[in-house]
Short mmCIF file of C-alpha atoms and ligand atoms in Angstrom, two decimals:
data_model
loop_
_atom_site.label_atom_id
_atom_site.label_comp_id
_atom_site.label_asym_id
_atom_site.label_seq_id
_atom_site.Cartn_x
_atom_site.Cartn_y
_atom_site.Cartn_z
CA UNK A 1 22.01 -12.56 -16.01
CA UNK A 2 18.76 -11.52 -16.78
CA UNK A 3 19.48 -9.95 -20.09
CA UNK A 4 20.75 -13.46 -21.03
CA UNK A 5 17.87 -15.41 -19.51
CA UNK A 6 15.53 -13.36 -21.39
CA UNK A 7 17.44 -13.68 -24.64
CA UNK A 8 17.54 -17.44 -24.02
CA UNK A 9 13.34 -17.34 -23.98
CA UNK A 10 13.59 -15.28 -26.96
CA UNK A 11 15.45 -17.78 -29.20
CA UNK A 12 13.19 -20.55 -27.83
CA UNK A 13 10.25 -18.81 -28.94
CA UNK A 14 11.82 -17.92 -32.30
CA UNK A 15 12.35 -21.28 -33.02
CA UNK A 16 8.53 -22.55 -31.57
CA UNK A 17 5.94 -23.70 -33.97
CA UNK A 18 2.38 -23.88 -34.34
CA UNK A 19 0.81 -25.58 -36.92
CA UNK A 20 3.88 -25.22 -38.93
CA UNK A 21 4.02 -21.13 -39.13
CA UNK A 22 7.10 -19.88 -36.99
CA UNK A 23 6.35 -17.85 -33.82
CA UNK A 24 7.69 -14.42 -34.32
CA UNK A 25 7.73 -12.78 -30.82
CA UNK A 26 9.43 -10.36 -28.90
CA UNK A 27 9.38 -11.37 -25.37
CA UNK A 28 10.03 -8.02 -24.83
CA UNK A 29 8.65 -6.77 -21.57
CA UNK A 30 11.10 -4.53 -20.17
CA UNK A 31 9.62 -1.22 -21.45
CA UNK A 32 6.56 -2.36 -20.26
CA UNK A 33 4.70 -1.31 -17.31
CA UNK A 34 3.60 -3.52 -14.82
CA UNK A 35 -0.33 -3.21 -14.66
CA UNK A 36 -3.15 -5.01 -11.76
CA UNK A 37 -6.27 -5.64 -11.24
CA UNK A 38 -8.70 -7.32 -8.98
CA UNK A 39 -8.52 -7.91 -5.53
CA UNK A 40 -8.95 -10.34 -2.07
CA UNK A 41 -9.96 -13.27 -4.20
CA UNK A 42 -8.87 -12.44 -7.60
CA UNK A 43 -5.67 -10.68 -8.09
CA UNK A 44 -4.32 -10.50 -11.71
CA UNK A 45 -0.97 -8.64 -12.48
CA UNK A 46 0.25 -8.05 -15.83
CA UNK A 47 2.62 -6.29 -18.45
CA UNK A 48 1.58 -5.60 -22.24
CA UNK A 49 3.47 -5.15 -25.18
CA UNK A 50 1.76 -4.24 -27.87
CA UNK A 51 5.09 -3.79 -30.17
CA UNK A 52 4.44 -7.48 -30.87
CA UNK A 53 0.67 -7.83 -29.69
CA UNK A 54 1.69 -10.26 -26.67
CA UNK A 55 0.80 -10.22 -22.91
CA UNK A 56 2.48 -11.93 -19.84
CA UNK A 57 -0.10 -12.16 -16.74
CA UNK A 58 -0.16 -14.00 -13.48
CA UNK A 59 -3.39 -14.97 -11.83
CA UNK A 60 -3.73 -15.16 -8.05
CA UNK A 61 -6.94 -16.55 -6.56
CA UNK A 62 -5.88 -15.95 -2.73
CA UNK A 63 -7.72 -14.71 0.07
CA UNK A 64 -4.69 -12.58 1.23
CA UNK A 65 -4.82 -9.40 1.16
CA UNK A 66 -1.80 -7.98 -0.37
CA UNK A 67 -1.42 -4.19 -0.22
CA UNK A 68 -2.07 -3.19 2.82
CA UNK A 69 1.19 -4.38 4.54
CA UNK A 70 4.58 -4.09 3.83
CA UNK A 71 4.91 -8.15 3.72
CA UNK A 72 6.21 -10.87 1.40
CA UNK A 73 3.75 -13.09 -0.05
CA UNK A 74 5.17 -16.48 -1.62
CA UNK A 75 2.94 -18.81 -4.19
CA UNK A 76 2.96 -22.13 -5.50
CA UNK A 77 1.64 -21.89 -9.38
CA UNK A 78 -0.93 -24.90 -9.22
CA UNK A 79 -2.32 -24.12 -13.12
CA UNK A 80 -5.84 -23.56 -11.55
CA UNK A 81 -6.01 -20.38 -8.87
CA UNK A 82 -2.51 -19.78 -9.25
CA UNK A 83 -0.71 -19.56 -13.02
CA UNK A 84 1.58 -17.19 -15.46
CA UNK A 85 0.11 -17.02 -18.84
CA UNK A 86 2.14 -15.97 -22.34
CA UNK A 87 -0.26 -14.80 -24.69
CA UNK A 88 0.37 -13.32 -28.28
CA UNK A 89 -3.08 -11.64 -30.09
CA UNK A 90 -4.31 -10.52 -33.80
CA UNK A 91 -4.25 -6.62 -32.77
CA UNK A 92 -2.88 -4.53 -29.79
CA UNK A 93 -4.75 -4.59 -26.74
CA UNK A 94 -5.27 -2.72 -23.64
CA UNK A 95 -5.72 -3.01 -19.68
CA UNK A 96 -9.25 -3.80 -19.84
CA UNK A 97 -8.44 -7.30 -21.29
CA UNK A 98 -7.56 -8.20 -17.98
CA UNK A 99 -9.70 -5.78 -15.84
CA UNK A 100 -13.07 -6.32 -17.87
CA UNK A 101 -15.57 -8.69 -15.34
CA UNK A 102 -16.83 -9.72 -18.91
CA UNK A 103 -13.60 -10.89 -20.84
CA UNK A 104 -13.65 -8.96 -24.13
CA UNK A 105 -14.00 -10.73 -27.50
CA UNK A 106 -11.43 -9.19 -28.94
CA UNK A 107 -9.03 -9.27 -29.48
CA UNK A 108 -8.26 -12.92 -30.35
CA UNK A 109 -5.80 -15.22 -28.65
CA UNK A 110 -2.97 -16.36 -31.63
CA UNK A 111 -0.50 -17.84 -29.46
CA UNK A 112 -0.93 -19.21 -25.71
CA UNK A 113 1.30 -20.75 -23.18
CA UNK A 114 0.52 -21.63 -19.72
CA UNK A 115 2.73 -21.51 -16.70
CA UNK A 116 1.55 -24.26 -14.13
CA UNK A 117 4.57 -24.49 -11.70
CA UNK A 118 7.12 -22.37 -10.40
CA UNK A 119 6.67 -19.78 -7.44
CA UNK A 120 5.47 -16.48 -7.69
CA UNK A 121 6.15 -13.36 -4.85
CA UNK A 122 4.54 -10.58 -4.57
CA UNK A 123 6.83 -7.72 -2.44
CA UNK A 124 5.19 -5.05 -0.68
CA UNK A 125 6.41 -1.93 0.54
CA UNK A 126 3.43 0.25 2.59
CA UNK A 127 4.18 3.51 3.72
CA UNK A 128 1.85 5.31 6.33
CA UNK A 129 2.24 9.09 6.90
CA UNK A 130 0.17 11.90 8.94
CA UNK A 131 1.82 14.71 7.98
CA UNK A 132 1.75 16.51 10.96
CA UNK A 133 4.98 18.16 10.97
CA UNK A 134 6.74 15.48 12.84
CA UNK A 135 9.95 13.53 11.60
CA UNK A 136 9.64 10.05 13.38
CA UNK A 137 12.25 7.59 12.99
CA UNK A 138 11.18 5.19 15.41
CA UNK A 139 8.73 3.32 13.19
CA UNK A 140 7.48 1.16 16.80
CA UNK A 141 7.12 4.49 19.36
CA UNK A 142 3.57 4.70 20.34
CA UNK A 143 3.08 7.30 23.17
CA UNK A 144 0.07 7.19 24.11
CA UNK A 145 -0.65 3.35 23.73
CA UNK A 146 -3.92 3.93 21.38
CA UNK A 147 -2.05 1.40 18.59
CA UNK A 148 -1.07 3.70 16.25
CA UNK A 149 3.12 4.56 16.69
CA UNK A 150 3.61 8.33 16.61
CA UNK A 151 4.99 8.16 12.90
CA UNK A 152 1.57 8.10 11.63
CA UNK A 153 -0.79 9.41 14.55
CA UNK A 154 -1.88 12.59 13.72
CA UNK A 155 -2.64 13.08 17.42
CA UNK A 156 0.53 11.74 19.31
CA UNK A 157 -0.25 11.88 22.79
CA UNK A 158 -3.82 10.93 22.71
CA UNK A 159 -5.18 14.09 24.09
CA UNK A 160 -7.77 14.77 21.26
CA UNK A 161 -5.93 18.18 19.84
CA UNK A 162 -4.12 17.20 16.56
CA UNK A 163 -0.11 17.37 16.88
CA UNK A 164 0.03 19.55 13.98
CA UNK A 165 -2.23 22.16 15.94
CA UNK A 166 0.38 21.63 19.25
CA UNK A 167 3.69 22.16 17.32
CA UNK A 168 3.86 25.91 17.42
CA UNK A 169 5.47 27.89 14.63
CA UNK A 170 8.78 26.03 14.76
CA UNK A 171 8.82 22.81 14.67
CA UNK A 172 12.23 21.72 15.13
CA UNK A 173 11.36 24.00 18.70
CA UNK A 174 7.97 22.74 19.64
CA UNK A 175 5.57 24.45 21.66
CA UNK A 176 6.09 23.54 25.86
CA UNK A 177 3.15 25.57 27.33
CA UNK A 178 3.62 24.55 30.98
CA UNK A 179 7.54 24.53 30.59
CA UNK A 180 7.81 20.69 32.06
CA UNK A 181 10.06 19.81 28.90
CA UNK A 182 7.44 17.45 27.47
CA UNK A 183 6.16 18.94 24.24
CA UNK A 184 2.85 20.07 23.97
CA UNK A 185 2.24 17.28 21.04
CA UNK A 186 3.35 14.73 23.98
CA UNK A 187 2.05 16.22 27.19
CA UNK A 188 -1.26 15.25 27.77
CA UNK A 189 -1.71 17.74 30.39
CA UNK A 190 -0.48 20.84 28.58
CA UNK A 191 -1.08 23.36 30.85
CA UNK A 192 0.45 21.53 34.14
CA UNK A 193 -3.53 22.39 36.09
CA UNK A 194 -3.56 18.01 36.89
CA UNK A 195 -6.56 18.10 34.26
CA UNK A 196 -5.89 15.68 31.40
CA UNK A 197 -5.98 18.34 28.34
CA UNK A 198 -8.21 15.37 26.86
CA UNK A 199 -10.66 16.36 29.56
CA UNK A 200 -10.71 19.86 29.52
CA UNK A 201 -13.50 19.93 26.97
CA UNK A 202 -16.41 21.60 28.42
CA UNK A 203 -18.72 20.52 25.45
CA UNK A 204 -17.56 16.95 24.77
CA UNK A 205 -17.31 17.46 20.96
CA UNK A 206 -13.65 15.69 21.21
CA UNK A 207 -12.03 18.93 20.26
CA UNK A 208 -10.31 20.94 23.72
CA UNK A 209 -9.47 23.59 21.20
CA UNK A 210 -13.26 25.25 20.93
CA UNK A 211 -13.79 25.43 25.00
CA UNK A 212 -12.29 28.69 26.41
CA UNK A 213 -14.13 30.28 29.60
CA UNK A 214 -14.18 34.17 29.39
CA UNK A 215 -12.88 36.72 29.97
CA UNK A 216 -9.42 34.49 28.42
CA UNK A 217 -9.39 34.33 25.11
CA UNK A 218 -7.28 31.24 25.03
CA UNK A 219 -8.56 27.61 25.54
CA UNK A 220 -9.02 26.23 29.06
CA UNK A 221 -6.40 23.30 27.92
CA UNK A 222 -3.79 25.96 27.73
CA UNK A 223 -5.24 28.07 30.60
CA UNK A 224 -3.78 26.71 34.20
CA UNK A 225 -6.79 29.16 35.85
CA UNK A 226 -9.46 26.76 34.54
CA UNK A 227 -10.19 23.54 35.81
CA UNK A 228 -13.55 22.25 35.03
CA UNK A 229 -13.16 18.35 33.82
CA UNK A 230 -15.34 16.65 32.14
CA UNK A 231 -14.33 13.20 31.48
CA UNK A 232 -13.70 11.85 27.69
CA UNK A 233 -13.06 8.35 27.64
CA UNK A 234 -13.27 8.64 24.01
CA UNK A 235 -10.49 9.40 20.87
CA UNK A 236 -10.89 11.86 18.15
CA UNK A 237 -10.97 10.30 14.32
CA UNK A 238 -7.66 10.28 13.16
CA UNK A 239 -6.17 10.05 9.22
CA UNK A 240 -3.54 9.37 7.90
CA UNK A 241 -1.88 8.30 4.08
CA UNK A 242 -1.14 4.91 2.98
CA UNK A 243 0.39 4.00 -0.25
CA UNK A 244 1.62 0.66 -1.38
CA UNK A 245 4.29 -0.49 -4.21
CA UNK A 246 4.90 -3.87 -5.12
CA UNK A 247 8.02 -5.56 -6.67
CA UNK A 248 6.12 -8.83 -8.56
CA UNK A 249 8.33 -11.60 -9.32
CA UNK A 250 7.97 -15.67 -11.13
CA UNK A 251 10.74 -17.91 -10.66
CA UNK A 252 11.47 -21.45 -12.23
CA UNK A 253 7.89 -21.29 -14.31
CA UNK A 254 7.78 -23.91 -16.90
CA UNK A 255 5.12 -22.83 -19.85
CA UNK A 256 3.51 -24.99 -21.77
CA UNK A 257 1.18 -25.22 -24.71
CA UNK A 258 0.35 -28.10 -26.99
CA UNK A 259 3.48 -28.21 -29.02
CA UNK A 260 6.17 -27.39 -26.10
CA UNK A 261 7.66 -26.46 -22.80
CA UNK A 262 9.60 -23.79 -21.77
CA UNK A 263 11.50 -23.38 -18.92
CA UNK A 264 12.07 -19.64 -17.43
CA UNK A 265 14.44 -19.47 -14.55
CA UNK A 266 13.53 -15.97 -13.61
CA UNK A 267 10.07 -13.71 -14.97
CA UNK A 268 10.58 -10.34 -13.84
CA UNK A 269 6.73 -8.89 -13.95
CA UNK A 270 8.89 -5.68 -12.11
CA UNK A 271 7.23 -3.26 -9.69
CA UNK A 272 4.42 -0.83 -9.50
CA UNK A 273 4.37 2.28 -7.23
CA UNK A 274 1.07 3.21 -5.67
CA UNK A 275 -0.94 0.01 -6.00
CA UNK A 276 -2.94 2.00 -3.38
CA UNK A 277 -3.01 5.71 -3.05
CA UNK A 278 -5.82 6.51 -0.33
CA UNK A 279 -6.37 8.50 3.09
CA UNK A 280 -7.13 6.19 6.00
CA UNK A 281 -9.65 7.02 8.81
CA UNK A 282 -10.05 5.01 12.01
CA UNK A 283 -10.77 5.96 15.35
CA UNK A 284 -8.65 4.16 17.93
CA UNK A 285 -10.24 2.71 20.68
CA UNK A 286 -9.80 3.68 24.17
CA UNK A 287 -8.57 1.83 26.55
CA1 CA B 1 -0.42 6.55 19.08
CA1 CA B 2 -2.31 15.90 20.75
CA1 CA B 3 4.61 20.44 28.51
CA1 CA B 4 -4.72 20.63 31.79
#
């Protein structure tokens, strides 16, 4: 259906005229990547073709912000903040037509058509990982409450020692110090003494893991002998990856220049992976 659709908007474009000379154009997006710039305010996504010098671009002027959760985000074109433009040039061009603050002089506009209705959507997939060694299905299981589920918390149970430090060698066999089933990467008392592990941090540098009492050589978290609290109402900094991918589609966009209107059922601008590549940091507040 597509493959028709977009031979349909070929032919129509064969057949336009300006100023008497026939447009010659592709239409012919598909190898095309789709490219973005801009952001909260001024969003701009786009595919080039530079086989036959021509552009396709929608402009969003929204306050949303788009990439930072998986959502679906549904415009009205209004031919102002929101609109699809066709554009054919007089040489190839590149990304920073579109990404430039100063719009580039060249090079020049031949052929333009504007889209001024129709709806565009913007899908967006966001995927959050901490990479701490722990395969989490549930996406909504949040042990220790602090608002970030266990999937991406790179300290699960809250206890200020990173889950990837609890684990143990194995894994799929995590480490149970005090043998009361509960994982050490979800028992926030690890060593079974009734002093929160979170607590057990003589110093107060948020990190149990550099306060061991000689003559033991292992940290008094882990050691059931040493009891000393000291209370930390306070969480560690915790990181994790997000990256986003968008799917960007126009539907029922009529363009229009000065000699004609086209109608185009469905504009497929296609999808980008890793719209946003970046490590997040945040420290959760207590509560
Ligand atoms: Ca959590
Ligand atoms: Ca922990
Ligand atoms: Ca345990
Ligand atoms: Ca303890």
């Amino acid at each position: 259906m597509k493959k028709l659709l977009t031979l349909l908007f070929v032919s129509s474009l064969f057949l336009a005229c300006n100023d008497g000379d026939i447009i010659i154009t592709s239409f012919d997006f598909e190898d095309s990547d789709l490219e973005n710039c801009g952001e909260i305010g001024n969003y701009v996504f786009f595919k080039i073709n530079n086989n036959a010098q021509e552009s396709i671009s929608l402009k969003l002027n929204t306050t949303d912000s788009l990439f930072w959760k998986t959502k679906t985000n549904t415009y009205t074109l209004d031919g102002t903040t929101k609109f699809v433009n066709y554009r054919k040039y007089d040489a190839d061009l590149t990304s920073a037509y579109f990404c430039n603050s100063v719009p580039p002089i060249a090079p020049l506009v031949t052929v333009e058509y504007l889209g001024t209705s129709g709806t565009a959507t913007i899908i967006t997939t966001v995927t959050r990982e901490d990479n701490d060694g722990v395969e989490e299905t549930n996406l909504t299981l949040d042990t220790d409450g602090d608002g970030i589920p266990n999937y991406y918390d790179d300290d699960d149970d809250g206890d200020n020692i990173p889950t990837a430090a609890e684990l143990g060698d194995d894994p799929t066999n995590p480490k149970d110090t005090d043998g009361d089933s509960i994982p050490d990467y979800l028992d926030e008392d690890d060593d079974n003494d009734l002093i929160l592990t979170r607590n057990e941090d003589l110093n107060g540098n948020l990190n149990p893991l550099d306060d061991v009492t000689a003559p033991s050589e292992i940290p008094n978290y882990l050691n059931p002998d040493v009891t000393t609290e000291t209370v930390i109402n306070e969480y560690r900094s915790h990181t994790y990856d997000l990256s986003s991918d968008i799917i960007v589609q126009v539907l029922n966009v009529v363009l229009i220049n000065s000699e004609e209107q086209i109608n185009q059922e469905v504009l497929d601008f296609g999808d980008k992976t890793d719209v946003l590549n970046t490590t997040v940091t945040k420290t959760p507040v207590f509560q």
